[in-house]
Every structure is written in structure tokens, then in C-alpha cells.
Tab-separated table of C-alpha atoms in Angstrom:
chain	number	residue	atom	x	y	z
A	2	MET	CA	0.000	0.000	0.000
A	3	ASN	CA	1.299	3.440	-0.940
A	4	ILE	CA	0.647	6.018	1.754
A	5	TYR	CA	1.135	9.668	1.009
A	6	SER	CA	0.973	12.529	3.480
A	7	ASN	CA	1.403	16.274	3.067
A	8	ALA	CA	3.309	16.136	6.337
A	9	PHE	CA	6.368	15.233	4.260
A	10	ASN	CA	6.253	18.496	2.291
A	11	PHE	CA	4.097	20.711	4.507
A	12	SER	CA	5.945	23.922	3.674
A	13	SER	CA	5.009	23.634	-0.007
A	14	TYR	CA	1.322	23.716	0.888
A	15	LEU	CA	1.259	26.284	3.690
A	16	ARG	CA	2.636	29.811	3.381
A	17	GLY	CA	2.393	32.562	5.954
A	18	ALA	CA	3.973	35.980	6.282
A	19	VAL	CA	3.613	39.396	7.894
A	20	ASP	CA	3.216	42.362	5.551
A	21	PRO	CA	6.021	44.759	6.586
A	22	ARG	CA	3.950	47.756	5.476
A	23	THR	CA	0.781	47.045	7.459
A	24	GLY	CA	1.840	44.446	10.024
A	25	GLN	CA	-1.018	42.252	8.812
A	26	TYR	CA	-0.504	38.491	8.976
A	27	THR	CA	-1.661	36.559	5.934
A	28	SER	CA	-1.622	32.849	5.209
A	29	HIS	CA	-2.294	30.568	2.244
A	30	ILE	CA	-3.070	26.854	2.218
A	31	ARG	CA	-2.712	25.459	-1.298
A	32	LEU	CA	-5.306	22.798	-2.018
A	33	VAL	CA	-4.503	21.960	-5.642
A	34	THR	CA	-2.524	23.225	-8.623
A	35	LEU	CA	-4.459	22.968	-11.892
A	36	TYR	CA	-2.556	22.576	-15.145
A	37	PRO	CA	-3.226	21.063	-18.590
A	38	LYS	CA	-1.724	17.854	-19.886
A	39	GLY	CA	1.147	18.266	-22.316
A	40	PRO	CA	3.895	20.860	-22.725
A	41	LEU	CA	1.852	23.979	-21.883
A	42	GLU	CA	3.465	25.828	-18.976
A	43	VAL	CA	0.239	27.198	-17.520
A	44	SER	CA	-1.122	26.621	-14.044
A	45	ARG	CA	-3.697	27.945	-11.604
A	46	GLU	CA	-3.850	27.405	-7.847
A	47	ILE	CA	-6.895	26.833	-5.670
A	48	TYR	CA	-6.139	27.798	-2.080
A	49	LEU	CA	-7.522	28.972	1.213
A	50	SER	CA	-6.348	32.427	2.255
A	51	PHE	CA	-6.530	34.163	5.629
A	52	SER	CA	-6.904	37.870	6.301
A	53	MET	CA	-6.928	39.437	9.759
A	54	PHE	CA	-9.252	42.175	8.506
A	55	SER	CA	-11.916	39.775	7.267
A	56	VAL	CA	-14.786	38.654	9.498
A	57	GLU	CA	-16.524	36.446	6.931
A	58	ARG	CA	-16.882	32.770	7.757
A	59	GLY	CA	-18.228	31.269	4.547
A	60	GLY	CA	-17.673	27.633	5.546
A	61	TYR	CA	-13.908	27.928	5.985
A	62	GLY	CA	-13.470	29.581	9.370
A	63	ILE	CA	-13.448	33.230	10.411
A	64	GLY	CA	-11.190	35.280	8.158
A	65	TRP	CA	-10.661	32.454	5.661
A	66	ARG	CA	-11.917	32.323	2.074
A	67	LEU	CA	-11.543	29.936	-0.853
A	68	SER	CA	-9.934	31.420	-3.948
A	69	ASN	CA	-12.391	31.940	-6.775
A	70	THR	CA	-12.844	34.060	-9.868
A	71	GLU	CA	-16.123	35.906	-9.466
A	72	PHE	CA	-17.949	39.091	-10.344
A	73	ASP	CA	-20.221	40.594	-7.692
A	74	VAL	CA	-23.110	42.476	-9.301
A	75	SER	CA	-23.960	44.238	-6.028
A	76	ASN	CA	-20.752	46.283	-5.961
A	77	PHE	CA	-19.371	45.636	-9.486
A	78	GLN	CA	-16.201	44.084	-8.033
A	79	LEU	CA	-14.129	41.527	-9.952
A	80	THR	CA	-12.101	39.006	-7.933
A	81	LEU	CA	-9.508	36.777	-9.629
A	82	LEU	CA	-8.142	33.372	-8.599
A	83	SER	CA	-4.908	35.126	-7.650
A	84	GLY	CA	-6.788	37.038	-4.950
A	85	GLU	CA	-6.587	40.364	-6.786
A	86	ARG	CA	-9.704	42.520	-6.619
A	87	PHE	CA	-10.670	45.291	-9.007
A	88	GLN	CA	-13.485	47.773	-9.192
A	89	THR	CA	-15.307	47.978	-12.517
A	90	THR	CA	-17.728	50.420	-14.100
A	91	GLY	CA	-20.525	47.850	-14.021
A	92	LEU	CA	-21.881	44.851	-15.845
A	93	PRO	CA	-21.530	45.330	-19.614
A	94	SER	CA	-24.282	44.610	-22.099
A	95	VAL	CA	-24.245	41.260	-23.901
A	96	GLY	CA	-21.440	41.100	-26.459
A	97	ASN	CA	-19.282	43.749	-24.765
A	98	SER	CA	-16.344	43.617	-22.362
A	99	LEU	CA	-15.958	44.635	-18.736
A	100	ILE	CA	-14.172	47.928	-18.034
A	101	ILE	CA	-11.749	47.429	-15.133
A	102	LYS	CA	-10.640	50.491	-13.207
A	103	ASN	CA	-7.002	51.040	-12.185
A	104	ARG	CA	-5.633	47.940	-13.907
A	105	LYS	CA	-2.618	48.899	-15.966
A	106	LEU	CA	-1.656	45.486	-17.346
A	107	MET	CA	-3.618	44.443	-20.422
A	108	ASP	CA	-3.180	40.743	-19.714
A	109	LEU	CA	-6.855	39.790	-19.496
A	110	VAL	CA	-10.226	40.647	-21.011
A	111	VAL	CA	-13.646	39.920	-19.510
A	112	LEU	CA	-16.376	39.378	-22.124
A	113	ARG	CA	-20.101	38.855	-21.622
A	114	PRO	CA	-21.270	36.387	-24.323
A	115	ASP	CA	-24.783	36.063	-22.875
A	116	ALA	CA	-26.876	37.341	-19.972
A	117	ASN	CA	-25.729	34.721	-17.453
A	118	THR	CA	-22.114	34.129	-18.535
A	119	LEU	CA	-18.783	35.948	-18.352
A	120	HIS	CA	-15.538	34.809	-19.993
A	121	VAL	CA	-12.271	35.843	-18.341
A	122	ILE	CA	-9.699	35.501	-21.133
A	123	TYR	CA	-6.035	35.611	-20.099
A	124	LYS	CA	-2.992	36.446	-22.179
A	125	ASP	CA	-1.661	32.895	-21.726
A	126	GLY	CA	-4.703	31.507	-23.575
A	127	THR	CA	-6.608	30.281	-20.527
A	128	VAL	CA	-10.331	31.069	-20.375
A	129	GLU	CA	-12.284	30.991	-17.121
A	130	ILE	CA	-16.035	30.596	-17.587
A	131	LEU	CA	-18.140	32.394	-14.988
A	132	ARG	CA	-21.850	31.812	-14.628
A	133	ARG	CA	-24.588	33.154	-12.406
A	134	THR	CA	-26.821	30.382	-11.071
A	135	GLY	CA	-29.196	32.558	-9.022
A	136	SER	CA	-30.271	36.139	-8.439
A	137	THR	CA	-28.523	36.343	-5.056
A	138	VAL	CA	-25.138	34.873	-6.031
A	139	PRO	CA	-22.301	36.448	-8.017
A	140	TYR	CA	-20.982	35.245	-11.345
A	141	ARG	CA	-18.430	32.604	-10.357
A	142	ILE	CA	-16.131	30.171	-12.084
A	143	VAL	CA	-17.803	26.990	-13.368
A	144	GLY	CA	-15.224	25.975	-15.978
A	145	MET	CA	-11.638	26.503	-17.076
A	146	LEU	CA	-10.585	26.062	-20.693
A	147	PHE	CA	-6.887	25.756	-21.525
A	148	GLU	CA	-5.330	26.703	-24.860
A	149	ASN	CA	-4.995	23.040	-25.876
A	150	GLY	CA	-8.765	22.556	-25.594
A	151	GLU	CA	-8.701	20.731	-22.264
A	152	ARG	CA	-11.546	21.752	-19.973
A	153	LEU	CA	-11.921	21.553	-16.208
A	154	THR	CA	-15.333	21.721	-14.542
A	155	PHE	CA	-16.162	23.277	-11.161
A	156	HIS	CA	-19.177	21.771	-9.369
A	157	TYR	CA	-21.017	23.498	-6.521
A	158	GLY	CA	-23.348	21.877	-4.004
A	159	THR	CA	-26.829	22.947	-2.968
A	160	ALA	CA	-25.368	25.097	-0.173
A	161	GLY	CA	-23.342	27.046	-2.740
A	162	PHE	CA	-19.921	25.729	-1.722
A	163	LEU	CA	-17.399	24.365	-4.239
A	164	GLU	CA	-17.403	20.560	-3.972
A	165	ARG	CA	-15.487	19.186	-6.966
A	166	ILE	CA	-13.118	20.095	-9.754
A	167	PHE	CA	-12.801	17.427	-12.436
A	168	ASN	CA	-11.282	17.091	-15.907
A	169	ASP	CA	-12.510	15.868	-19.303
A	170	ASN	CA	-12.069	12.259	-18.169
A	171	GLN	CA	-14.318	12.847	-15.143
A	172	GLU	CA	-11.291	12.397	-12.879
A	173	ASP	CA	-11.604	14.342	-9.647
A	174	LEU	CA	-8.715	16.761	-9.218
A	175	LEU	CA	-10.088	18.233	-5.993
A	176	VAL	CA	-12.910	16.983	-3.761
A	177	LEU	CA	-14.086	19.147	-0.870
A	178	THR	CA	-16.308	17.649	1.824
A	179	TYR	CA	-18.316	19.736	4.287
A	180	SER	CA	-19.772	18.888	7.668
A	181	GLY	CA	-22.191	21.174	9.489
A	182	GLY	CA	-21.663	23.893	6.891
A	183	SER	CA	-17.862	23.924	7.280
A	184	LEU	CA	-15.071	22.364	5.231
A	185	SER	CA	-13.925	19.107	6.820
A	186	THR	CA	-11.681	17.395	4.228
A	187	ALA	CA	-9.914	18.233	0.984
A	188	ASP	CA	-8.758	15.396	-1.273
A	189	THR	CA	-6.294	16.364	-3.995
A	190	ARG	CA	-5.290	14.141	-6.918
A	191	ILE	CA	-1.507	13.760	-7.186
A	192	GLU	CA	0.907	11.712	-9.271
A	193	GLY	CA	0.084	8.053	-9.675
A	194	ALA	CA	-3.681	8.698	-9.398
A	195	ARG	CA	-3.327	8.914	-5.622
A	196	TYR	CA	-5.077	11.405	-3.375
A	197	ALA	CA	-3.597	13.479	-0.586
A	198	ARG	CA	-6.054	14.402	2.163
A	199	MET	CA	-6.151	17.475	4.371
A	200	LEU	CA	-8.325	17.526	7.498
A	201	PHE	CA	-9.772	20.736	8.942
A	202	THR	CA	-10.931	21.446	12.498
A	203	TYR	CA	-12.412	24.616	13.967
A	204	THR	CA	-12.591	26.446	17.269
A	205	ASN	CA	-15.122	28.979	18.505
A	206	SER	CA	-12.587	31.827	18.517
């Protein structure tokens, strides 16, 4: 039996630092790195991030959030998988692109192909497909299309939390399990079709 544990390379999954400008402590727990098959040198990370200034719980503990590309129609804010957030001028009409304020790099374009879909198109050829599944939820990532045509699918549960990311072969790349409305386990597919599991516990503080 092959047993794999993240305990053997814990530092590659957990990063924490203090911002010397603000004194704020931040932390990242990498859950999975997504990349296409073949020679393309493109990757995206899904991770949990902690901010001392955040009071949201959202199923991951106070101050913690799961990385996601989403567009919030209530405040016209665009959030990328990298954690960057940008203010926009508003939701464009169908067929037009989003105008992002104060972003100098022209390395992405956000198009609105239909009323319920946004396409975040990156310079490296990756397209993130955002869709709005209800009137009270933001546009959020439901698919990722790489330049070679490979597509990853993001599946959300009835509670609105991300539960699975799987590829064209229906292989689970990340499986998130929740208990009592909070994340309890994260299973990540690694080399050799094995899965590495992370367990999460919570306190009241």
C-alpha cells in the first residue's frame, strides 16, 4: 500500500507571512494546482487564504476564504483566482467587455457572451467561464478552458460551496467535503492517481 501525506512536504502547501507595510498576517493553504496535460506551462492554484481584517466565515473559518474568480453584481467588483480585486464600471451589455478600473496590465479581457455568462480571457490563452446560477449569487467560475482545448469543470453543491473540480475524463482533481456547513476534508489528486487528504478542524474563537 502506498501512503502519502502532506506532512512530508508541509511547507510547499502552507505559506504565511507578515506584511512589513501594514503588520497584517496573511496565510495561504494550497489545495490543488491545476494545469493542462502536455507541454503547456500554464497553471492555476486553488487555495484557502486568511486575512486578519476579514470577518466572513463562509464555511472555511473566520477570516478564511476559498480562492475563486467571481464578479459581484452588487458592488461591481471583480475578484480573480490570484486574490486580486478590481473595481469595474458595471456589468456590460451582452457582447461587450468589462471595463476594469485602475488595472494597468492588459493581460486579461472579460467578455459577456450572454446574460448569465462571463468569460475571463487571459494572455496565456486560458479562459475561465463564470456563470450566475441565481439572483442572489455572483458570477463565479464553473469551468476553465486551456489553450490546448482541455476543460476543467467546477461543481457546486446545494449550499453554494465548491465541492469538486474534475477534468474531461471525469477524474476528480479536488474533492471538498463539508460537515455542518464547514469544510472538513480536501482530497487532492496527485501523481500516480493517488489522493492526498487534508483535514480541517475549527474552534469557537
